[in-house]
XYZ file of C-alpha atoms in Angstrom:
593
model
C -1.825 -24.840 -9.108
C -1.372 -28.399 -7.744
C -1.591 -31.122 -10.385
C -2.061 -34.795 -9.707
C 0.355 -37.325 -11.201
C -1.981 -40.207 -11.153
C -4.900 -41.260 -13.310
C -7.557 -39.357 -11.483
C -10.949 -38.515 -12.558
C -9.724 -34.943 -13.386
C -8.795 -36.645 -16.430
C -11.674 -35.595 -18.562
C -12.485 -33.974 -17.631
C -9.216 -32.643 -18.172
C -8.501 -34.053 -21.444
C -8.274 -37.663 -21.074
C -8.897 -37.398 -24.664
C -5.494 -35.845 -25.197
C -3.650 -39.100 -25.179
C -5.876 -40.493 -27.803
C -6.522 -37.466 -29.960
C -7.230 -38.418 -33.513
C -6.798 -36.728 -36.946
C -10.330 -35.726 -37.980
C -11.532 -35.564 -41.499
C -14.420 -33.312 -42.872
C -17.754 -34.947 -43.433
C -20.232 -33.981 -46.051
C -21.993 -30.768 -45.041
C -25.588 -31.275 -44.204
C -28.328 -28.770 -45.115
C -27.510 -25.587 -43.112
C -31.249 -25.001 -42.123
C -32.465 -27.582 -39.582
C -35.436 -28.680 -41.568
C -36.451 -31.240 -38.863
C -37.794 -28.283 -36.839
C -40.494 -27.857 -39.524
C -41.413 -31.615 -39.761
C -44.085 -32.920 -37.408
C -43.547 -36.183 -35.367
C -45.346 -38.425 -33.087
C -43.907 -39.783 -29.739
C -41.394 -42.598 -30.021
C -42.546 -46.071 -29.459
C -41.994 -47.404 -25.919
C -38.365 -48.517 -25.618
C -37.225 -51.968 -24.632
C -34.896 -52.016 -21.595
C -31.360 -50.767 -21.848
C -31.791 -48.749 -25.066
C -28.782 -46.624 -25.979
C -29.400 -43.839 -28.351
C -26.197 -42.686 -30.207
C -25.629 -39.261 -31.631
C -22.518 -37.819 -33.197
C -21.965 -34.098 -33.095
C -19.369 -32.682 -35.358
C -18.713 -29.097 -34.324
C -17.236 -26.710 -36.847
C -17.583 -23.019 -37.988
C -19.511 -22.550 -41.243
C -20.811 -19.447 -43.113
C -24.615 -19.278 -42.814
C -27.191 -16.568 -43.140
C -30.098 -17.432 -40.644
C -31.518 -13.904 -40.995
C -30.116 -13.201 -44.502
C -26.970 -11.676 -43.088
C -24.110 -14.078 -43.745
C -21.685 -14.759 -40.865
C -19.613 -17.426 -39.416
C -21.765 -19.714 -37.293
C -20.657 -22.318 -34.649
C -22.579 -25.301 -35.998
C -23.509 -28.862 -35.134
C -23.175 -31.197 -38.127
C -23.184 -28.074 -40.241
C -26.681 -27.079 -39.008
C -28.124 -24.163 -37.088
C -29.927 -24.783 -34.805
C -28.326 -28.105 -34.102
C -30.012 -31.514 -34.661
C -33.062 -32.508 -32.610
C -32.244 -35.157 -29.954
C -35.152 -37.438 -29.310
C -35.374 -40.292 -26.845
C -37.630 -41.947 -24.273
C -37.440 -41.616 -20.514
C -35.152 -44.485 -19.239
C -33.024 -44.534 -22.323
C -29.264 -43.867 -22.256
C -27.804 -41.038 -24.474
C -24.410 -41.567 -25.947
C -23.355 -38.321 -27.608
C -19.952 -38.167 -29.160
C -18.637 -34.617 -29.673
C -16.061 -34.179 -32.385
C -14.566 -30.791 -31.808
C -13.412 -29.181 -35.130
C -13.975 -25.574 -34.108
C -10.421 -24.595 -33.590
C -11.398 -23.550 -30.038
C -12.054 -25.509 -26.798
C -15.713 -26.377 -25.974
C -18.152 -28.359 -23.872
C -21.883 -29.203 -24.125
C -24.422 -28.772 -21.403
C -27.724 -30.583 -21.517
C -30.023 -27.878 -20.131
C -32.657 -29.126 -17.676
C -31.500 -32.727 -17.562
C -30.562 -33.469 -13.940
C -27.672 -35.854 -14.611
C -28.556 -37.912 -11.631
C -25.335 -39.366 -10.240
C -23.456 -38.294 -13.429
C -22.505 -34.843 -12.496
C -19.208 -35.290 -14.620
C -21.412 -35.180 -17.807
C -23.171 -31.939 -17.065
C -20.772 -29.953 -19.338
C -20.289 -27.018 -17.002
C -16.734 -25.891 -17.511
C -14.853 -25.278 -14.262
C -17.415 -27.009 -12.248
C -17.755 -30.491 -13.817
C -15.096 -30.728 -16.595
C -12.393 -29.010 -18.352
C -12.792 -27.798 -21.964
C -12.693 -30.296 -24.811
C -9.701 -29.222 -26.916
C -10.041 -28.712 -30.648
C -9.191 -31.775 -32.613
C -10.463 -34.126 -29.854
C -13.407 -36.437 -29.392
C -15.395 -36.665 -26.187
C -18.392 -38.802 -25.246
C -21.206 -37.841 -22.946
C -23.061 -40.985 -21.715
C -25.925 -40.597 -19.259
C -29.317 -42.097 -18.348
C -32.496 -40.133 -18.933
C -34.549 -39.952 -15.733
C -36.910 -37.264 -16.994
C -39.215 -36.452 -19.816
C -40.132 -33.228 -21.502
C -38.659 -30.370 -23.401
C -35.061 -29.500 -23.071
C -32.121 -28.191 -25.014
C -28.304 -28.455 -25.272
C -25.745 -25.703 -25.700
C -22.076 -24.928 -25.332
C -20.993 -23.952 -21.872
C -17.710 -22.514 -22.943
C -17.351 -18.713 -23.366
C -20.441 -17.399 -25.390
C -20.285 -20.027 -28.166
C -23.998 -20.810 -27.897
C -24.698 -17.154 -28.812
C -22.694 -17.932 -32.040
C -25.027 -20.897 -32.789
C -23.863 -23.926 -30.837
C -27.279 -25.072 -29.500
C -30.115 -27.432 -30.297
C -33.328 -28.952 -28.953
C -33.994 -32.147 -26.898
C -37.290 -34.021 -26.621
C -37.626 -36.825 -24.079
C -40.874 -38.769 -24.463
C -42.714 -40.588 -21.810
C -45.079 -43.456 -22.953
C -47.093 -42.655 -19.873
C -47.243 -38.880 -20.462
C -50.592 -37.830 -18.984
C -51.114 -35.408 -21.975
C -50.239 -37.935 -24.709
C -53.817 -38.196 -25.995
C -54.317 -34.393 -26.257
C -52.289 -33.974 -29.566
C -52.067 -35.765 -32.842
C -48.659 -34.414 -33.814
C -45.772 -32.552 -32.392
C -43.378 -29.780 -33.459
C -40.384 -28.084 -31.951
C -40.277 -24.340 -32.139
C -37.235 -22.395 -30.941
C -36.979 -18.592 -30.534
C -33.735 -16.795 -30.272
C -32.030 -13.301 -30.600
C -29.202 -13.210 -33.166
C -26.075 -11.217 -33.385
C -24.111 -10.434 -36.583
C -20.764 -9.925 -34.721
C -19.173 -13.089 -33.379
C -18.603 -13.180 -29.617
C -14.975 -14.327 -29.676
C -11.833 -12.171 -30.026
C -11.892 -9.536 -31.501
C -15.709 -9.637 -31.292
C -18.437 -8.782 -28.820
C -17.266 -10.456 -25.638
C -13.827 -8.900 -25.355
C -15.309 -5.512 -25.983
C -17.968 -6.016 -23.462
C -15.352 -7.057 -20.808
C -12.826 -4.480 -21.556
C -11.639 -1.983 -18.992
C -13.610 1.221 -18.572
C -16.584 -0.028 -20.509
C -19.596 1.309 -18.665
C -22.493 0.471 -21.058
C -25.053 -2.134 -20.968
C -25.195 -5.636 -22.468
C -24.626 -5.989 -26.261
C -27.927 -5.812 -28.093
C -28.867 -8.369 -30.710
C -29.287 -7.367 -34.356
C -32.384 -9.583 -35.068
C -34.511 -12.406 -33.889
C -35.395 -15.732 -35.274
C -38.055 -18.501 -35.105
C -36.454 -21.901 -35.448
C -33.304 -20.490 -36.937
C -35.118 -18.276 -39.618
C -35.224 -14.524 -39.338
C -35.259 -11.353 -41.452
C -32.697 -8.634 -41.783
C -32.522 -5.808 -44.304
C -34.644 -7.196 -47.083
C -33.295 -4.520 -49.449
C -30.136 -6.486 -50.223
C -30.224 -8.640 -53.379
C -29.746 -11.920 -51.620
C -32.678 -11.349 -49.163
C -35.820 -13.424 -49.633
C -38.631 -11.456 -47.896
C -40.935 -14.553 -48.259
C -38.605 -16.803 -46.306
C -40.419 -17.581 -42.992
C -40.390 -20.303 -40.380
C -43.488 -22.258 -41.629
C -45.331 -24.955 -39.774
C -47.941 -27.001 -41.800
C -51.122 -28.228 -40.131
C -54.106 -30.306 -41.077
C -57.677 -29.031 -40.423
C -59.062 -30.610 -37.329
C -55.773 -31.818 -35.950
C -54.145 -31.018 -32.624
C -50.517 -30.065 -32.322
C -48.177 -30.002 -29.420
C -45.585 -27.154 -29.948
C -42.560 -27.477 -27.771
C -41.261 -23.875 -27.428
C -37.718 -23.190 -26.386
C -36.133 -19.748 -25.754
C -32.379 -20.172 -26.874
C -31.554 -16.460 -26.514
C -28.545 -14.613 -25.194
C -30.597 -11.843 -23.530
C -34.057 -11.579 -25.028
C -37.334 -12.281 -23.416
C -40.084 -13.129 -25.962
C -43.946 -13.182 -26.017
C -45.340 -15.870 -28.305
C -48.746 -16.051 -29.961
C -50.482 -17.504 -33.061
C -53.160 -15.305 -34.657
C -56.710 -16.732 -34.013
C -55.246 -19.827 -32.270
C -55.277 -19.904 -28.498
C -52.414 -21.755 -26.748
C -53.126 -24.335 -24.094
C -50.097 -24.859 -21.820
C -49.584 -28.471 -20.792
C -45.830 -28.676 -19.826
C -43.387 -26.368 -17.983
C -39.825 -27.526 -18.400
C -40.450 -31.183 -18.034
C -43.321 -30.975 -15.663
C -46.864 -31.803 -16.923
C -49.157 -29.166 -15.632
C -52.995 -28.738 -15.388
C -53.941 -27.363 -18.837
C -54.457 -23.648 -18.985
C -55.404 -21.643 -22.161
C -53.818 -18.323 -23.000
C -53.652 -16.085 -26.015
C -49.894 -15.414 -25.695
C -47.178 -16.754 -23.553
C -44.092 -14.918 -22.103
C -40.831 -16.898 -22.268
C -37.607 -15.896 -20.822
C -34.054 -17.058 -21.786
C -33.693 -20.849 -21.411
C -37.317 -21.527 -20.492
C -39.487 -24.127 -22.213
C -43.330 -24.635 -22.563
C -45.379 -27.186 -24.371
C -48.682 -25.823 -25.769
C -51.529 -27.446 -27.683
C -52.725 -25.676 -30.814
C -55.924 -26.842 -32.432
C -56.154 -26.401 -36.204
C -59.860 -25.292 -36.049
C -59.897 -22.137 -38.187
C -60.663 -21.685 -41.818
C -58.071 -23.013 -44.163
C -55.473 -20.257 -44.553
C -52.341 -18.732 -43.378
C -51.844 -17.265 -39.831
C -48.956 -15.269 -38.408
C -46.895 -16.856 -35.641
C -45.542 -13.986 -33.610
C -42.493 -13.810 -31.469
C -42.344 -10.268 -30.095
C -39.072 -9.247 -28.507
C -39.829 -7.627 -25.078
C -38.122 -4.258 -24.878
C -37.759 -4.653 -21.103
C -35.062 -7.308 -21.692
C -33.140 -4.887 -24.052
C -31.982 -2.048 -21.751
C -31.088 1.139 -23.437
C -30.814 3.719 -20.624
C -27.096 3.981 -21.366
C -25.006 3.303 -24.323
C -24.066 -0.264 -25.447
C -21.238 -1.593 -27.698
C -23.733 -1.661 -30.599
C -26.548 0.789 -29.910
C -26.962 1.340 -33.600
C -28.596 -2.066 -33.858
C -31.811 -2.169 -35.912
C -33.500 -4.643 -33.501
C -36.023 -2.129 -32.105
C -37.302 -1.549 -35.741
C -37.702 -5.224 -36.328
C -38.944 -6.434 -32.900
C -41.840 -8.515 -34.142
C -40.389 -11.825 -35.467
C -42.892 -13.691 -37.565
C -43.459 -17.234 -38.842
C -46.391 -18.872 -40.597
C -48.970 -21.458 -39.479
C -50.028 -22.803 -42.870
C -53.103 -25.100 -43.238
C -52.847 -27.801 -45.888
C -54.507 -26.510 -48.994
C -53.862 -22.794 -48.151
C -52.304 -20.625 -50.878
C -48.545 -20.023 -50.706
C -49.166 -16.395 -49.654
C -48.269 -14.335 -46.499
C -50.958 -14.197 -43.912
C -53.208 -11.197 -43.419
C -54.361 -12.332 -39.923
C -54.486 -9.822 -37.051
C -52.700 -10.359 -33.614
C -54.225 -10.707 -30.193
C -53.563 -7.764 -27.929
C -50.373 -8.534 -26.057
C -48.481 -7.032 -23.141
C -44.750 -6.660 -23.664
C -44.280 -4.050 -20.972
C -42.744 -6.544 -18.509
C -40.501 -9.543 -18.622
C -42.184 -11.577 -15.908
C -43.148 -15.211 -16.045
C -46.809 -16.272 -16.211
C -48.383 -15.982 -12.836
C -47.487 -19.046 -10.781
C -51.056 -19.545 -9.838
C -51.863 -20.945 -13.344
C -48.770 -23.127 -13.674
C -49.868 -25.927 -11.376
C -48.262 -29.433 -11.774
C -50.753 -32.129 -12.748
C -49.453 -34.749 -10.262
C -47.628 -32.607 -7.674
C -45.050 -34.168 -5.361
C -45.337 -32.091 -2.148
C -42.583 -29.668 -1.300
C -43.739 -29.442 2.291
C -41.527 -30.782 4.985
C -42.652 -32.231 8.429
C -43.075 -29.679 11.195
C -39.760 -29.182 13.005
C -37.567 -30.348 10.016
C -34.455 -28.304 9.645
C -34.276 -26.326 6.373
C -31.013 -25.048 5.000
C -31.376 -21.700 3.517
C -28.816 -20.103 1.189
C -29.126 -16.373 0.481
C -27.927 -15.158 -2.933
C -27.971 -11.472 -3.571
C -27.530 -10.859 -7.256
C -26.254 -7.698 -8.884
C -24.203 -6.308 -11.811
C -21.688 -3.699 -10.490
C -18.755 -1.475 -11.604
C -15.597 -2.125 -9.656
C -12.697 0.209 -9.257
C -9.433 -1.445 -10.542
C -5.847 -0.535 -10.496
C -4.738 2.555 -12.450
C -8.076 4.275 -12.046
C -9.768 1.714 -14.320
C -13.237 0.429 -13.764
C -14.791 -2.877 -14.842
C -18.211 -4.435 -15.112
C -18.830 -7.480 -12.863
C -21.627 -9.824 -12.299
C -21.984 -10.633 -8.562
C -23.510 -13.046 -6.169
C -23.105 -11.957 -2.596
C -20.684 -9.327 -3.772
C -18.404 -12.034 -5.186
C -17.597 -12.630 -8.897
C -17.186 -16.385 -10.000
C -13.816 -17.265 -11.516
C -13.838 -20.839 -12.831
C -10.755 -23.026 -12.506
C -10.931 -24.378 -15.997
C -7.950 -26.705 -15.443
C -8.953 -27.939 -12.003
C -12.763 -28.411 -11.930
C -14.705 -28.314 -8.793
C -15.772 -31.970 -8.916
C -12.017 -32.812 -8.811
C -11.545 -30.486 -5.826
C -14.449 -32.463 -4.162
C -12.688 -35.731 -4.916
C -9.396 -34.483 -3.614
C -11.088 -32.948 -0.612
C -9.543 -29.642 -1.455
C -10.865 -26.358 -0.200
C -12.716 -23.854 -2.271
C -11.571 -20.247 -2.738
C -13.719 -17.176 -2.412
C -14.058 -16.662 -6.124
C -15.363 -20.249 -6.519
C -18.728 -18.979 -4.998
C -19.234 -22.371 -3.588
C -21.992 -23.289 -1.101
C -21.731 -26.909 0.417
C -24.533 -29.033 2.067
C -23.947 -32.607 3.063
C -27.125 -34.119 4.525
C -28.968 -36.450 2.202
C -32.661 -35.463 1.407
C -32.250 -32.269 3.413
C -34.689 -29.533 2.254
C -32.682 -26.642 0.675
C -34.133 -23.172 0.160
C -32.399 -20.711 -2.130
C -33.304 -17.070 -1.585
C -32.707 -15.096 -4.770
C -32.525 -11.478 -3.898
C -32.513 -9.314 -7.047
C -31.087 -5.887 -6.191
C -31.417 -4.511 -9.704
C -34.284 -2.788 -11.518
C -34.360 -5.474 -14.236
C -35.261 -9.101 -14.260
C -32.755 -11.999 -14.208
C -33.677 -15.510 -15.498
C -32.001 -17.904 -13.062
C -31.175 -21.505 -13.937
C -30.195 -24.353 -11.635
C -28.241 -27.349 -12.921
C -28.950 -30.884 -11.359
C -32.534 -30.177 -10.196
C -35.937 -28.932 -10.862
C -37.168 -26.729 -7.999
C -40.446 -25.579 -6.521
C -41.056 -21.802 -6.663
C -42.484 -21.545 -3.097
C -42.564 -17.784 -2.771
C -42.125 -14.570 -4.736
C -42.013 -11.222 -2.979
C -43.326 -7.837 -3.941
C -41.530 -5.875 -6.686
C -39.580 -2.952 -5.103
C -38.908 -5.053 -1.768
C -35.994 -7.255 -2.757
C -34.830 -7.826 0.806
C -38.293 -8.512 2.093
C -38.561 -10.339 5.426
C -39.373 -14.052 4.947
C -42.193 -13.723 7.485
C -43.981 -11.327 5.100
C -43.935 -13.721 2.140
C -46.850 -15.727 1.044
C -45.575 -19.275 0.617
C -47.237 -21.881 -1.570
C -46.617 -25.428 -0.235
C -49.823 -27.026 -1.670
C -49.012 -27.155 -5.395
C -46.246 -24.712 -6.447
C -44.757 -24.336 -9.930
C -41.902 -26.795 -10.608
C -39.240 -25.627 -13.043
C -35.474 -25.238 -13.496
C -35.302 -21.667 -14.886
C -37.059 -18.789 -13.120
C -37.421 -15.147 -13.816
C -36.393 -13.266 -10.620
C -38.299 -10.141 -10.825
C -36.823 -6.614 -10.626
C -35.955 -5.551 -7.079
C -37.604 -8.556 -5.554
C -37.110 -11.776 -3.689
C -37.796 -15.252 -4.954
C -37.661 -18.456 -2.882
C -37.109 -21.826 -4.460
C -37.021 -25.180 -2.656
C -35.629 -28.649 -3.582
C -34.180 -31.702 -1.838
C -30.499 -32.576 -1.453
C -30.563 -36.020 -3.295
C -28.254 -35.609 -6.404
C -24.497 -35.682 -5.380
C -22.366 -33.422 -7.458
C -21.432 -29.802 -8.190
C -24.220 -27.832 -9.756
C -24.117 -24.262 -11.161
C -26.814 -21.755 -10.345
C -26.609 -18.689 -12.517
C -28.343 -15.913 -14.486
C -28.889 -17.136 -17.997
C -28.359 -13.777 -19.662
C -25.127 -14.914 -21.390
C -23.412 -11.608 -20.799
C -23.962 -11.873 -17.057
C -22.598 -15.462 -17.009
C -19.497 -14.213 -18.721
C -18.915 -11.544 -16.096
C -19.394 -13.961 -13.243
C -23.073 -14.020 -12.011
C -22.640 -17.614 -11.079
C -22.479 -19.666 -7.789
C -21.707 -23.336 -7.256
C -23.853 -25.766 -5.118
C -21.598 -28.536 -3.796
C -24.173 -31.159 -3.050
C -23.474 -34.133 -0.803
C -19.716 -34.116 -1.276
C -19.187 -37.288 0.858
C -21.756 -39.228 -1.242
C -20.214 -37.934 -4.492
C -16.767 -39.258 -3.521
C -18.234 -42.677 -3.172
C -19.707 -42.754 -6.773
C -18.117 -45.090 -9.260
C -16.471 -42.835 -11.828
C -16.799 -44.520 -15.233
C -13.843 -46.388 -16.675
C -14.149 -44.605 -19.978
C -11.390 -43.978 -22.442
C -12.851 -40.545 -22.973
C -12.246 -39.583 -19.383
C -8.772 -41.111 -18.702
C -5.686 -38.985 -18.762
C -3.232 -37.197 -16.624
C -3.923 -33.604 -15.784
C -0.380 -32.459 -16.794
C -1.303 -33.012 -20.448
C -3.814 -30.111 -20.311
C -1.122 -27.724 -21.571
C 0.125 -29.833 -24.448
C -2.458 -28.275 -26.884
C -1.609 -24.811 -25.780
C -5.330 -23.829 -25.772
C -5.665 -23.067 -22.083
C -3.157 -21.665 -19.701
C -4.345 -20.570 -16.319
C -1.022 -18.627 -15.810
C -2.518 -16.177 -18.330
C -5.344 -15.368 -15.866
C -5.171 -11.766 -14.772
C -7.697 -10.682 -12.172
C -7.414 -7.091 -13.361
C -8.813 -8.275 -16.712
C -11.785 -9.681 -14.848
C -11.717 -12.983 -16.737
C -9.590 -15.595 -18.374
C -9.815 -14.611 -22.174
C -11.512 -17.949 -22.791
C -14.522 -17.147 -20.597
C -16.538 -19.909 -19.060
């Protein structure tokens, strides 16, 4: 590998921090349950210009029992889920990460486009090197969007172990601001009792000759609270995620799926849900009894407290279609199928402190599809249509999970895009390759386009008989077409396109054996990952890189920030990452991505 001897940008990104690493001391441990998720709030007051909102995230491993089973959790400020970030559109976020995990890490701000700040996207191997343990790193970027987002580690499978939290960006001009009196954040997630790191779940999943399916979770949670084996003495069967409401008031629930592999269906007994936001985009209100939500997706719904004073079940049903069991898994003894209805409580003020007796709406958990795009219509749609005769760049991505024959009659499990498995260069990120005008290798899975404002269409061809939630960094996109299930390589001429007012989002469920077409404009220079958000599939390489406007990216002013100045040779000082250990026959660098 070629290393630079000058102070290049590579620096963070490759450990500029190393030259100024500090000795860190423990802080007082905050309450392990993130109680702020059960506290209602109202939008922030409109910000004056040039507001900087500062957050400090101290990352460390602590013993917690979110579902009554105690295990080591990768925490933010001692909490799980991590603290809620709140700001206004136009503000600047300054997030200082203090890494005390004993492992490298990074933080990705899911759904935030990082316009002209690709180096703060937190995607290891693409936009930065890992932050070593014992080192501080600051992410500083402007907020150009509003809506519901989240943050999570983008190193190995750390977010599965707990390193994740919600983000709410308010807009004083939100067209739906008068439709609610208060707001809540609600997260849903699957949960594993075995940590992912060595010698845990991930190395076992990636070992040679493993031919099973993805590791199954042990339980599920609402806002970090779940139930597991309430026969043990320490279990509190009455511990539920509980949201308090006042009769007659309207509540905006910002719902986020932070799972590793599980699709959920959300409902509240006797309370319809009116969807008003999809991943940062205000939509025309539509009322449903339940809402399907795949990994990394977000919705805002209005819940009106117009029923009799009492207690009502909040239901987060795990969809079995996202938990394949046709073959064995590492942990097929998991009890998750016996506890697949995760519950919380909507409690009216004045109601007794008892469990609900309410009955559910009929729900359909037989598929893992998104709501029909015909009902998710942006309120003030920008048009995705292009003038007749305009050139459109189309990138075809065929997605699959395959076994590959290795040396010595071994086989291994690989995620693939166009029959290629992504191998990140953790010590030489792709944005540095762009700056150096270096070439990309085949395992970089890189696709380059260099015409400003050019319309780009990504064709996502799912060759598998299961859904894949695909997320794109750096953009929201229009879902302009979805083909028939069972016809994944469907001719484009047979598709029904929607250019009038298509769904706009950043995480799409690509249906089984089908084709989805997404469109956006090339207007955000940088390197952006596009990947399946089933964490196990990320870790086996179902990832591609979109190298957008490389000439424009090279002209951007890289910030003169102490956190991103160093020489790349110092990467190896801490001994936490050595690319010489990379062995293709092992599928992956042990650190993952």
